[in-house]
PDB file of C-alpha atoms in Angstrom:
ATOM      1  CA  PRO A   1      -2.588 117.344 148.470  1.00 55.00           C
ATOM      2  CA  LEU A   2      -4.858 118.399 145.617  1.00 54.00           C
ATOM      3  CA  LYS A   3      -7.253 120.054 148.029  1.00 55.00           C
ATOM      4  CA  LYS A   4      -4.354 121.950 149.627  1.00 51.00           C
ATOM      5  CA  ILE A   5      -3.148 123.138 146.222  1.00 51.00           C
ATOM      6  CA  ILE A   6      -6.648 124.321 145.290  1.00 51.00           C
ATOM      7  CA  LEU A   7      -7.004 126.080 148.641  1.00 51.00           C
ATOM      8  CA  PHE A   8      -3.598 127.755 148.209  1.00 49.00           C
ATOM      9  CA  LEU A   9      -4.452 128.979 144.696  1.00 50.00           C
ATOM     10  CA  SER A  10      -7.841 130.213 145.905  1.00 49.00           C
ATOM     11  CA  ILE A  11      -6.224 132.250 148.668  1.00 44.00           C
ATOM     12  CA  LEU A  12      -3.571 133.562 146.282  1.00 47.00           C
ATOM     13  CA  LEU A  13      -6.096 134.661 143.678  1.00 48.00           C
ATOM     14  CA  SER A  14      -8.340 136.169 146.329  1.00 45.00           C
ATOM     15  CA  GLY A  15      -5.421 138.189 147.647  1.00 44.00           C
ATOM     16  CA  SER A  16      -4.624 139.384 144.137  1.00 41.00           C
ATOM     17  CA  ARG A  17      -8.147 140.621 143.676  1.00 40.00           C
ATOM     18  CA  ILE A  18      -8.099 142.461 146.985  1.00 45.00           C
ATOM     19  CA  SER A  19      -4.778 144.189 146.244  1.00 57.00           C
ATOM     20  CA  ALA A  20      -5.619 145.062 142.640  1.00 83.00           C
ATOM     21  CA  ILE A  21      -5.433 148.774 141.862  1.00 93.00           C
ATOM     22  CA  THR A  22      -8.414 150.220 140.026  1.00 97.00           C
ATOM     23  CA  GLU A  23      -8.236 152.660 137.143  1.00 97.00           C
ATOM     24  CA  ASN A  24      -9.844 155.261 139.376  1.00 97.00           C
ATOM     25  CA  GLU A  25      -7.179 154.847 142.064  1.00 98.00           C
ATOM     26  CA  LYS A  26      -4.395 155.168 139.514  1.00 98.00           C
ATOM     27  CA  LEU A  27      -5.854 158.354 138.011  1.00 98.00           C
ATOM     28  CA  ALA A  28      -6.468 159.904 141.440  1.00 98.00           C
ATOM     29  CA  SER A  29      -2.920 159.095 142.535  1.00 98.00           C
ATOM     30  CA  LEU A  30      -1.520 160.783 139.419  1.00 98.00           C
ATOM     31  CA  CYS A  31      -3.494 163.939 140.161  1.00 98.00           C
ATOM     32  CA  GLN A  32      -2.278 163.972 143.754  1.00 98.00           C
ATOM     33  CA  VAL A  33       1.401 163.270 143.044  1.00 98.00           C
ATOM     34  CA  TRP A  34       1.478 165.738 140.141  1.00 98.00           C
ATOM     35  CA  GLY A  35      -0.093 168.480 142.279  1.00 97.00           C
ATOM     36  CA  LEU A  36       2.294 167.912 145.171  1.00 96.00           C
ATOM     37  CA  LEU A  37       5.281 168.198 142.838  1.00 96.00           C
ATOM     38  CA  LYS A  38       3.816 171.264 141.126  1.00 96.00           C
ATOM     39  CA  TYR A  39       3.566 173.268 144.308  1.00 93.00           C
ATOM     40  CA  HIS A  40       6.322 171.725 146.470  1.00 91.00           C
ATOM     41  CA  HIS A  41       9.163 170.397 144.330  1.00 93.00           C
ATOM     42  CA  PRO A  42      11.950 173.030 144.043  1.00 90.00           C
ATOM     43  CA  VAL A  43      12.733 172.200 140.408  1.00 91.00           C
ATOM     44  CA  ILE A  44       9.109 172.553 139.318  1.00 93.00           C
ATOM     45  CA  ALA A  45       8.948 175.774 141.355  1.00 89.00           C
ATOM     46  CA  LYS A  46      11.502 177.263 138.951  1.00 89.00           C
ATOM     47  CA  GLY A  47       9.313 176.520 135.921  1.00 91.00           C
ATOM     48  CA  LYS A  48      11.927 174.395 134.157  1.00 86.00           C
ATOM     49  CA  HIS A  49       9.433 171.759 132.980  1.00 94.00           C
ATOM     50  CA  ASN A  50       6.214 171.890 130.987  1.00 95.00           C
ATOM     51  CA  TRP A  51       4.247 170.429 133.867  1.00 97.00           C
ATOM     52  CA  ASP A  52       0.971 170.123 131.958  1.00 97.00           C
ATOM     53  CA  ALA A  53       2.716 168.100 129.265  1.00 97.00           C
ATOM     54  CA  GLU A  54       4.340 165.934 131.928  1.00 98.00           C
ATOM     55  CA  PHE A  55       0.936 165.100 133.374  1.00 98.00           C
ATOM     56  CA  MET A  56      -0.576 164.151 130.026  1.00 98.00           C
ATOM     57  CA  ALA A  57       2.460 162.064 129.106  1.00 98.00           C
ATOM     58  CA  HIS A  58       2.076 160.013 132.294  1.00 98.00           C
ATOM     59  CA  VAL A  59      -1.640 159.164 132.072  1.00 98.00           C
ATOM     60  CA  GLN A  60      -1.238 156.036 129.939  1.00 98.00           C
ATOM     61  CA  PRO A  61       1.929 154.747 131.680  1.00 98.00           C
ATOM     62  CA  VAL A  62       0.155 155.078 135.040  1.00 98.00           C
ATOM     63  CA  LEU A  63      -2.897 153.213 133.742  1.00 98.00           C
ATOM     64  CA  GLN A  64      -0.673 150.420 132.432  1.00 97.00           C
ATOM     65  CA  THR A  65       0.789 149.614 135.861  1.00 97.00           C
ATOM     66  CA  ASN A  66      -0.504 146.438 137.511  1.00 95.00           C
ATOM     67  CA  SER A  67       0.593 146.746 141.122  1.00 96.00           C
ATOM     68  CA  ARG A  68       1.568 149.256 143.759  1.00 96.00           C
ATOM     69  CA  GLU A  69       5.209 148.291 143.178  1.00 97.00           C
ATOM     70  CA  GLU A  70       4.959 149.166 139.487  1.00 97.00           C
ATOM     71  CA  LEU A  71       3.024 152.348 140.205  1.00 98.00           C
ATOM     72  CA  SER A  72       5.471 153.462 142.900  1.00 98.00           C
ATOM     73  CA  ALA A  73       8.469 152.644 140.704  1.00 98.00           C
ATOM     74  CA  LEU A  74       7.007 154.818 137.946  1.00 98.00           C
ATOM     75  CA  TYR A  75       6.589 157.768 140.311  1.00 98.00           C
ATOM     76  CA  LEU A  76      10.050 157.279 141.849  1.00 97.00           C
ATOM     77  CA  HIS A  77      11.605 157.241 138.380  1.00 97.00           C
ATOM     78  CA  TRP A  78       9.631 160.357 137.382  1.00 98.00           C
ATOM     79  CA  ILE A  79      10.798 162.269 140.445  1.00 97.00           C
ATOM     80  CA  ALA A  80      14.412 161.115 139.970  1.00 96.00           C
ATOM     81  CA  ASP A  81      14.338 162.405 136.389  1.00 95.00           C
ATOM     82  CA  LEU A  82      13.601 165.901 137.696  1.00 94.00           C
ATOM     83  CA  GLY A  83      17.160 166.062 138.955  1.00 88.00           C
ATOM     84  CA  LYS A  84      18.970 165.740 142.245  1.00 83.00           C
ATOM     85  CA  VAL A  85      17.526 167.856 145.005  1.00 82.00           C
ATOM     86  CA  LYS A  86      18.986 168.695 148.374  1.00 79.00           C
ATOM     87  CA  TYR A  87      15.955 168.627 150.593  1.00 77.00           C
ATOM     88  CA  ARG A  88      15.987 171.270 153.279  1.00 76.00           C
ATOM     89  CA  PRO A  89      13.225 170.453 155.772  1.00 71.00           C
ATOM     90  CA  CYS A  90      11.179 173.320 157.117  1.00 71.00           C
ATOM     91  CA  THR A  91      11.926 173.316 160.851  1.00 69.00           C
ATOM     92  CA  LYS A  92       9.104 175.680 161.776  1.00 70.00           C
ATOM     93  CA  PRO A  93       6.077 173.588 162.804  1.00 69.00           C
ATOM     94  CA  LEU A  94       2.791 174.174 161.051  1.00 66.00           C
ATOM     95  CA  PRO A  95      -0.073 175.691 163.068  1.00 67.00           C
ATOM     96  CA  SER A  96      -2.562 173.086 164.275  1.00 66.00           C
ATOM     97  CA  GLY A  97      -5.233 174.493 161.956  1.00 64.00           C
ATOM     98  CA  ALA A  98      -2.943 174.169 158.943  1.00 65.00           C
ATOM     99  CA  VAL A  99      -2.195 170.531 159.764  1.00 62.00           C
ATOM    100  CA  THR A 100      -5.905 169.777 159.556  1.00 64.00           C
ATOM    101  CA  TYR A 101      -6.317 171.882 156.438  1.00 74.00           C
ATOM    102  CA  LEU A 102      -3.369 170.350 154.575  1.00 78.00           C
ATOM    103  CA  ASP A 103      -4.515 166.745 154.802  1.00 83.00           C
ATOM    104  CA  ASN A 104      -1.942 164.684 152.925  1.00 86.00           C
ATOM    105  CA  SER A 105      -2.833 161.314 154.407  1.00 91.00           C
ATOM    106  CA  TRP A 106      -3.150 160.042 150.831  1.00 95.00           C
ATOM    107  CA  MET A 107       0.655 159.784 150.752  1.00 96.00           C
ATOM    108  CA  ASP A 108       0.466 156.872 153.195  1.00 96.00           C
ATOM    109  CA  ASN A 109      -1.978 154.805 151.155  1.00 96.00           C
ATOM    110  CA  LYS A 110      -0.407 151.352 151.394  1.00 96.00           C
ATOM    111  CA  THR A 111      -2.566 150.062 148.552  1.00 95.00           C
ATOM    112  CA  LEU A 112      -0.976 152.492 146.104  1.00 97.00           C
ATOM    113  CA  PHE A 113       2.436 153.516 147.439  1.00 98.00           C
ATOM    114  CA  THR A 114       5.482 151.687 148.764  1.00 97.00           C
ATOM    115  CA  ASP A 115       7.162 152.957 151.925  1.00 97.00           C
ATOM    116  CA  SER A 116      10.050 154.416 149.917  1.00 96.00           C
ATOM    117  CA  LEU A 117       7.704 156.498 147.769  1.00 97.00           C
ATOM    118  CA  SER A 118       5.613 157.620 150.754  1.00 96.00           C
ATOM    119  CA  GLY A 119       8.768 158.765 152.522  1.00 94.00           C
ATOM    120  CA  LEU A 120       9.949 160.709 149.486  1.00 95.00           C
ATOM    121  CA  LEU A 121       6.576 162.413 149.043  1.00 95.00           C
ATOM    122  CA  HIS A 122       6.626 163.536 152.684  1.00 92.00           C
ATOM    123  CA  SER A 123      10.176 164.862 152.245  1.00 91.00           C
ATOM    124  CA  ILE A 124       9.067 166.902 149.244  1.00 92.00           C
ATOM    125  CA  GLN A 125       6.089 168.278 151.142  1.00 89.00           C
ATOM    126  CA  HIS A 126       8.219 169.374 154.119  1.00 86.00           C
ATOM    127  CA  ASN A 127      11.014 170.815 151.996  1.00 83.00           C
ATOM    128  CA  ARG A 128      11.633 174.531 152.561  1.00 73.00           C
ATOM    129  CA  GLN A 129      10.430 176.348 149.436  1.00 67.00           C
ATOM    130  CA  ARG A 130      11.489 179.294 147.380  1.00 62.00           C
ATOM    131  CA  ARG A 131       9.488 182.430 148.073  1.00 67.00           C
ATOM    132  CA  LYS A 132       8.114 182.499 144.530  1.00 79.00           C
ATOM    133  CA  ASN A 133       6.706 179.438 142.811  1.00 88.00           C
ATOM    134  CA  TYR A 134       6.432 179.527 139.004  1.00 92.00           C
ATOM    135  CA  TYR A 135       2.760 178.617 139.170  1.00 93.00           C
ATOM    136  CA  ALA A 136       1.585 180.205 142.408  1.00 89.00           C
ATOM    137  CA  HIS A 137       2.923 182.733 144.874  1.00 82.00           C
ATOM    138  CA  ARG A 138       1.715 185.301 147.335  1.00 78.00           C
ATOM    139  CA  VAL A 139       1.550 188.984 146.492  1.00 76.00           C
ATOM    140  CA  PHE A 140       1.505 191.394 149.394  1.00 66.00           C
ATOM    141  CA  PHE A 141      -0.633 194.525 149.352  1.00 58.00           C
ATOM    142  CA  GLY A 142      -1.128 194.882 153.066  1.00 51.00           C
ATOM    143  CA  THR A 143      -2.574 191.348 153.107  1.00 57.00           C
ATOM    144  CA  GLY A 144      -1.468 188.132 151.452  1.00 63.00           C
ATOM    145  CA  LEU A 145      -3.048 187.517 148.053  1.00 78.00           C
ATOM    146  CA  LEU A 146      -2.495 184.460 145.898  1.00 82.00           C
ATOM    147  CA  LYS A 147      -1.369 184.930 142.313  1.00 85.00           C
ATOM    148  CA  LEU A 148      -1.732 181.982 139.939  1.00 87.00           C
ATOM    149  CA  GLU A 149       0.475 182.302 136.881  1.00 86.00           C
ATOM    150  CA  HIS A 150       1.535 180.478 133.738  1.00 91.00           C
ATOM    151  CA  GLU A 151      -1.618 178.366 133.413  1.00 93.00           C
ATOM    152  CA  GLU A 152      -2.170 177.626 129.724  1.00 92.00           C
ATOM    153  CA  PRO A 153      -5.868 178.252 128.853  1.00 92.00           C
ATOM    154  CA  TYR A 154      -6.077 175.811 125.902  1.00 93.00           C
ATOM    155  CA  LYS A 155      -8.807 177.962 124.373  1.00 88.00           C
ATOM    156  CA  ASP A 156      -9.498 175.691 121.407  1.00 86.00           C
ATOM    157  CA  SER A 157      -9.958 172.526 123.467  1.00 89.00           C
ATOM    158  CA  ILE A 158     -13.704 172.449 124.141  1.00 93.00           C
ATOM    159  CA  TYR A 159     -13.622 168.640 124.006  1.00 96.00           C
ATOM    160  CA  PRO A 160      -9.986 167.623 124.412  1.00 96.00           C
ATOM    161  CA  SER A 161      -8.349 164.227 124.693  1.00 97.00           C
ATOM    162  CA  ALA A 162      -8.854 162.073 127.777  1.00 97.00           C
ATOM    163  CA  GLN A 163      -5.382 163.095 128.955  1.00 98.00           C
ATOM    164  CA  MET A 164      -6.223 166.790 128.755  1.00 98.00           C
ATOM    165  CA  ARG A 165      -9.615 166.265 130.367  1.00 98.00           C
ATOM    166  CA  MET A 166      -7.830 164.664 133.300  1.00 98.00           C
ATOM    167  CA  LEU A 167      -5.385 167.587 133.320  1.00 98.00           C
ATOM    168  CA  CYS A 168      -8.347 169.939 133.696  1.00 98.00           C
ATOM    169  CA  LEU A 169      -9.568 167.970 136.700  1.00 98.00           C
ATOM    170  CA  SER A 170      -6.104 167.826 138.228  1.00 98.00           C
ATOM    171  CA  ARG A 171      -5.412 171.543 137.866  1.00 97.00           C
ATOM    172  CA  TYR A 172      -8.701 172.539 139.484  1.00 97.00           C
ATOM    173  CA  TRP A 173      -8.571 169.871 142.195  1.00 97.00           C
ATOM    174  CA  ASN A 174      -5.031 170.784 143.244  1.00 96.00           C
ATOM    175  CA  THR A 175      -5.674 174.521 143.213  1.00 95.00           C
ATOM    176  CA  ILE A 176      -8.546 174.001 145.642  1.00 95.00           C
ATOM    177  CA  ASN A 177      -6.611 171.410 147.638  1.00 94.00           C
ATOM    178  CA  TYR A 178      -3.669 173.703 148.348  1.00 91.00           C
ATOM    179  CA  PHE A 179      -5.133 177.215 148.242  1.00 90.00           C
ATOM    180  CA  PHE A 180      -8.903 177.319 148.798  1.00 90.00           C
ATOM    181  CA  PRO A 181      -9.336 179.039 152.202  1.00 85.00           C
ATOM    182  CA  TYR A 182     -12.609 177.279 153.054  1.00 87.00           C
ATOM    183  CA  LYS A 183     -11.687 173.699 152.200  1.00 87.00           C
ATOM    184  CA  ASN A 184     -11.894 172.674 155.841  1.00 83.00           C
ATOM    185  CA  ILE A 185     -15.576 173.660 156.117  1.00 84.00           C
ATOM    186  CA  MET A 186     -16.846 172.055 152.925  1.00 87.00           C
ATOM    187  CA  ASP A 187     -19.537 169.434 153.481  1.00 84.00           C
ATOM    188  CA  ARG A 188     -17.543 166.744 151.647  1.00 87.00           C
ATOM    189  CA  ASN A 189     -14.052 165.308 151.707  1.00 92.00           C
ATOM    190  CA  TRP A 190     -11.985 166.776 148.876  1.00 94.00           C
ATOM    191  CA  ASP A 191     -10.118 163.513 148.259  1.00 95.00           C
ATOM    192  CA  THR A 192     -13.482 161.787 147.847  1.00 95.00           C
ATOM    193  CA  VAL A 193     -14.492 164.395 145.277  1.00 96.00           C
ATOM    194  CA  LEU A 194     -11.395 163.519 143.230  1.00 98.00           C
ATOM    195  CA  TYR A 195     -12.379 159.854 143.179  1.00 97.00           C
ATOM    196  CA  GLN A 196     -15.931 160.754 142.164  1.00 97.00           C
ATOM    197  CA  MET A 197     -14.869 163.098 139.393  1.00 98.00           C
ATOM    198  CA  ALA A 198     -12.051 161.065 137.819  1.00 98.00           C
ATOM    199  CA  PRO A 199     -14.272 158.643 135.851  1.00 98.00           C
ATOM    200  CA  LEU A 200     -16.574 161.489 134.742  1.00 98.00           C
ATOM    201  CA  PHE A 201     -13.640 163.348 133.187  1.00 98.00           C
ATOM    202  CA  MET A 202     -11.788 160.308 131.882  1.00 98.00           C
ATOM    203  CA  HIS A 203     -14.815 158.792 130.151  1.00 98.00           C
ATOM    204  CA  ALA A 204     -16.802 161.897 129.164  1.00 98.00           C
ATOM    205  CA  ALA A 205     -18.453 160.712 125.934  1.00 97.00           C
ATOM    206  CA  ASP A 206     -18.810 164.107 124.278  1.00 97.00           C
ATOM    207  CA  THR A 207     -18.441 167.867 124.740  1.00 97.00           C
ATOM    208  CA  SER A 208     -21.660 168.153 126.702  1.00 97.00           C
ATOM    209  CA  ALA A 209     -20.674 165.414 129.172  1.00 97.00           C
ATOM    210  CA  TYR A 210     -17.255 167.017 129.654  1.00 98.00           C
ATOM    211  CA  HIS A 211     -18.649 170.491 130.313  1.00 97.00           C
ATOM    212  CA  VAL A 212     -21.290 169.154 132.686  1.00 97.00           C
ATOM    213  CA  ALA A 213     -18.528 167.319 134.588  1.00 98.00           C
ATOM    214  CA  ILE A 214     -16.639 170.606 134.978  1.00 97.00           C
ATOM    215  CA  ARG A 215     -19.826 172.258 136.241  1.00 96.00           C
ATOM    216  CA  ARG A 216     -20.264 169.501 138.824  1.00 96.00           C
ATOM    217  CA  LEU A 217     -16.632 169.871 139.896  1.00 97.00           C
ATOM    218  CA  ALA A 218     -17.052 173.626 140.364  1.00 96.00           C
ATOM    219  CA  ALA A 219     -20.204 173.039 142.424  1.00 94.00           C
ATOM    220  CA  SER A 220     -18.347 170.597 144.674  1.00 95.00           C
ATOM    221  CA  ILE A 221     -16.579 173.343 146.631  1.00 94.00           C
ATOM    222  CA  ASN A 222     -19.871 174.613 148.110  1.00 89.00           C
ATOM    223  CA  ASP A 223     -19.227 178.242 147.257  1.00 91.00           C
ATOM    224  CA  SER A 224     -21.727 180.612 145.656  1.00 89.00           C
ATOM    225  CA  HIS A 225     -18.821 182.497 144.076  1.00 89.00           C
ATOM    226  CA  ALA A 226     -17.858 179.465 141.997  1.00 91.00           C
ATOM    227  CA  GLY A 227     -19.366 178.789 138.612  1.00 90.00           C
ATOM    228  CA  PHE A 228     -18.923 177.352 135.156  1.00 94.00           C
ATOM    229  CA  SER A 229     -21.251 177.784 132.218  1.00 92.00           C
ATOM    230  CA  THR A 230     -21.030 177.252 128.483  1.00 94.00           C
ATOM    231  CA  PRO A 231     -23.668 176.866 125.759  1.00 94.00           C
ATOM    232  CA  TYR A 232     -23.249 173.097 126.166  1.00 95.00           C
ATOM    233  CA  VAL A 233     -24.090 173.289 129.865  1.00 94.00           C
ATOM    234  CA  SER A 234     -27.095 175.512 129.162  1.00 91.00           C
ATOM    235  CA  LYS A 235     -28.362 173.158 126.478  1.00 91.00           C
ATOM    236  CA  TYR A 236     -27.947 170.132 128.745  1.00 91.00           C
ATOM    237  CA  PHE A 237     -29.983 171.611 131.583  1.00 88.00           C
ATOM    238  CA  GLY A 238     -32.303 173.678 129.400  1.00 85.00           C
ATOM    239  CA  ASN A 239     -31.736 177.264 128.314  1.00 82.00           C
ATOM    240  CA  ARG A 240     -35.244 178.555 128.968  1.00 83.00           C
ATOM    241  CA  ILE A 241     -36.810 179.745 132.209  1.00 85.00           C
ATOM    242  CA  ALA A 242     -40.367 179.758 133.531  1.00 89.00           C
ATOM    243  CA  ALA A 243     -42.564 182.745 132.713  1.00 93.00           C
ATOM    244  CA  PHE A 244     -43.035 183.335 136.422  1.00 93.00           C
ATOM    245  CA  SER A 245     -40.930 183.745 139.543  1.00 90.00           C
ATOM    246  CA  TYR A 246     -41.195 181.322 142.427  1.00 90.00           C
ATOM    247  CA  SER A 247     -39.756 180.376 145.796  1.00 89.00           C
ATOM    248  CA  ILE A 248     -39.022 176.847 146.952  1.00 89.00           C
ATOM    249  CA  ILE A 249     -40.688 176.049 150.272  1.00 89.00           C
ATOM    250  CA  ASP A 250     -40.885 172.538 151.726  1.00 89.00           C
ATOM    251  CA  GLY A 251     -40.013 170.959 148.406  1.00 88.00           C
ATOM    252  CA  LYS A 252     -42.712 172.842 146.487  1.00 92.00           C
ATOM    253  CA  ALA A 253     -42.579 175.847 144.140  1.00 92.00           C
ATOM    254  CA  ILE A 254     -44.700 178.802 145.262  1.00 93.00           C
ATOM    255  CA  VAL A 255     -45.492 181.306 142.492  1.00 94.00           C
ATOM    256  CA  THR A 256     -44.429 184.800 143.599  1.00 93.00           C
ATOM    257  CA  GLY A 257     -44.729 186.868 140.430  1.00 93.00           C
ATOM    258  CA  SER A 258     -44.832 186.957 136.646  1.00 94.00           C
ATOM    259  CA  TYR A 259     -42.224 187.749 133.993  1.00 93.00           C
ATOM    260  CA  ASN A 260     -44.745 187.497 131.156  1.00 93.00           C
ATOM    261  CA  ASP A 261     -48.423 188.048 131.962  1.00 94.00           C
ATOM    262  CA  SER A 262     -49.725 186.681 128.662  1.00 94.00           C
ATOM    263  CA  LEU A 263     -47.893 183.381 129.078  1.00 93.00           C
ATOM    264  CA  THR A 264     -48.858 182.908 132.705  1.00 94.00           C
ATOM    265  CA  LYS A 265     -52.515 183.718 131.948  1.00 93.00           C
ATOM    266  CA  ALA A 266     -52.499 181.270 129.042  1.00 94.00           C
ATOM    267  CA  ASP A 267     -51.457 178.504 131.446  1.00 91.00           C
ATOM    268  CA  ASP A 268     -53.642 179.840 134.270  1.00 94.00           C
ATOM    269  CA  ILE A 269     -50.636 180.406 136.527  1.00 94.00           C
ATOM    270  CA  ARG A 270     -51.495 182.740 139.398  1.00 94.00           C
ATOM    271  CA  HIS A 271     -49.689 184.394 142.264  1.00 94.00           C
ATOM    272  CA  GLY A 272     -49.695 182.040 145.246  1.00 95.00           C
ATOM    273  CA  ASP A 273     -50.151 178.848 143.220  1.00 96.00           C
ATOM    274  CA  ILE A 274     -48.364 175.850 144.697  1.00 96.00           C
ATOM    275  CA  ILE A 275     -46.579 173.608 142.192  1.00 95.00           C
ATOM    276  CA  THR A 276     -45.869 170.121 143.496  1.00 95.00           C
ATOM    277  CA  HIS A 277     -45.030 168.315 140.214  1.00 94.00           C
ATOM    278  CA  VAL A 278     -43.596 169.226 136.799  1.00 91.00           C
ATOM    279  CA  ASP A 279     -44.353 166.807 133.969  1.00 91.00           C
ATOM    280  CA  GLY A 280     -45.359 164.253 136.562  1.00 94.00           C
ATOM    281  CA  ARG A 281     -42.123 164.569 138.566  1.00 94.00           C
ATOM    282  CA  PRO A 282     -42.155 165.866 142.163  1.00 95.00           C
ATOM    283  CA  VAL A 283     -40.411 169.209 142.515  1.00 92.00           C
ATOM    284  CA  SER A 284     -38.283 167.754 145.326  1.00 91.00           C
ATOM    285  CA  ASP A 285     -36.979 165.029 142.968  1.00 93.00           C
ATOM    286  CA  ILE A 286     -36.070 167.595 140.321  1.00 89.00           C
ATOM    287  CA  LEU A 287     -34.195 169.691 142.890  1.00 89.00           C
ATOM    288  CA  ALA A 288     -32.246 166.614 143.997  1.00 90.00           C
ATOM    289  CA  VAL A 289     -31.086 166.123 140.384  1.00 89.00           C
ATOM    290  CA  TYR A 290     -29.943 169.743 140.096  1.00 87.00           C
ATOM    291  CA  LYS A 291     -28.257 170.015 143.496  1.00 89.00           C
ATOM    292  CA  PRO A 292     -24.870 168.427 142.589  1.00 91.00           C
ATOM    293  CA  TYR A 293     -24.547 170.916 139.704  1.00 92.00           C
ATOM    294  CA  THR A 294     -25.619 174.048 141.575  1.00 90.00           C
ATOM    295  CA  CYS A 295     -22.838 176.330 142.828  1.00 88.00           C
ATOM    296  CA  ALA A 296     -24.100 177.391 146.237  1.00 88.00           C
ATOM    297  CA  SER A 297     -22.733 177.782 149.744  1.00 87.00           C
ATOM    298  CA  ASN A 298     -25.691 176.115 151.448  1.00 82.00           C
ATOM    299  CA  ASP A 299     -29.141 174.645 150.821  1.00 81.00           C
ATOM    300  CA  ALA A 300     -30.848 178.047 151.048  1.00 80.00           C
ATOM    301  CA  ALA A 301     -28.631 179.430 148.301  1.00 81.00           C
ATOM    302  CA  MET A 302     -29.138 176.271 146.267  1.00 80.00           C
ATOM    303  CA  LEU A 303     -32.924 176.683 146.400  1.00 79.00           C
ATOM    304  CA  ILE A 304     -32.588 180.245 145.132  1.00 75.00           C
ATOM    305  CA  ARG A 305     -30.279 179.253 142.261  1.00 69.00           C
ATOM    306  CA  ALA A 306     -31.744 175.913 141.188  1.00 63.00           C
ATOM    307  CA  GLY A 307     -34.184 176.098 138.294  1.00 52.00           C
ATOM    308  CA  PHE A 308     -36.322 173.560 136.523  1.00 43.00           C
TER     309      PHE A 308
END
């Protein structure tokens, strides 16, 4: 009997460990639920709530949940508090391309959400919306253009609280998730990016770490038009450039010109020189460090933009 009791407890504890929800999963789920409500819930669409404040107020309660039942109950209560809504499903089917683009499979995550919450989230997503959302709507000038409005800049928050740092991540992640036209051709899964970024934002130790995390987030969309730079980012990566121009070929830097002849002559740097190492580090290794922080559409653009 004792052996059976020990075996039963072992199985029970093992199951508890398997079903435990991590801090990262909780934070990611908050970003996803908050973004869905921001752009799909009819009450939020009217701008009747300070939705940024709602997000920050829910960070700690979400982190304090210990199971999917507790987490789901918190979200169900939050949504109920927004007021009664008569859901009017959109009967027009989405184009096949849009179904792939608007991947909301996260709603069916059995580890995080109960069936009742998953069903409600799907109902909110399929609800027919007002033409104008308080935060985002299309403006027509011959073609459809997106207008993002009422986003508080928080200009004085260069190193805000953990709650506001997570808000920054959530606002950017959801904007890309719902409106970025090239999300379906990025070289990484956008949900995976959220899971990678959440701990960097939540536990950024100082202003520099926070700004560098934002830079990495901006680079994650694989678009040369994206970018984020502050004096803290420049200081982290180095705010000086080489006295010569170069091109990266086969993981090596080939000198192509000079910005300052006196400096290049002092170091005996000549046109056509091949640089394989910098301070003992292979150029290819240095490029690998810079790549996640370089806003570029492809590797060729990254090699042009990356400096060391």
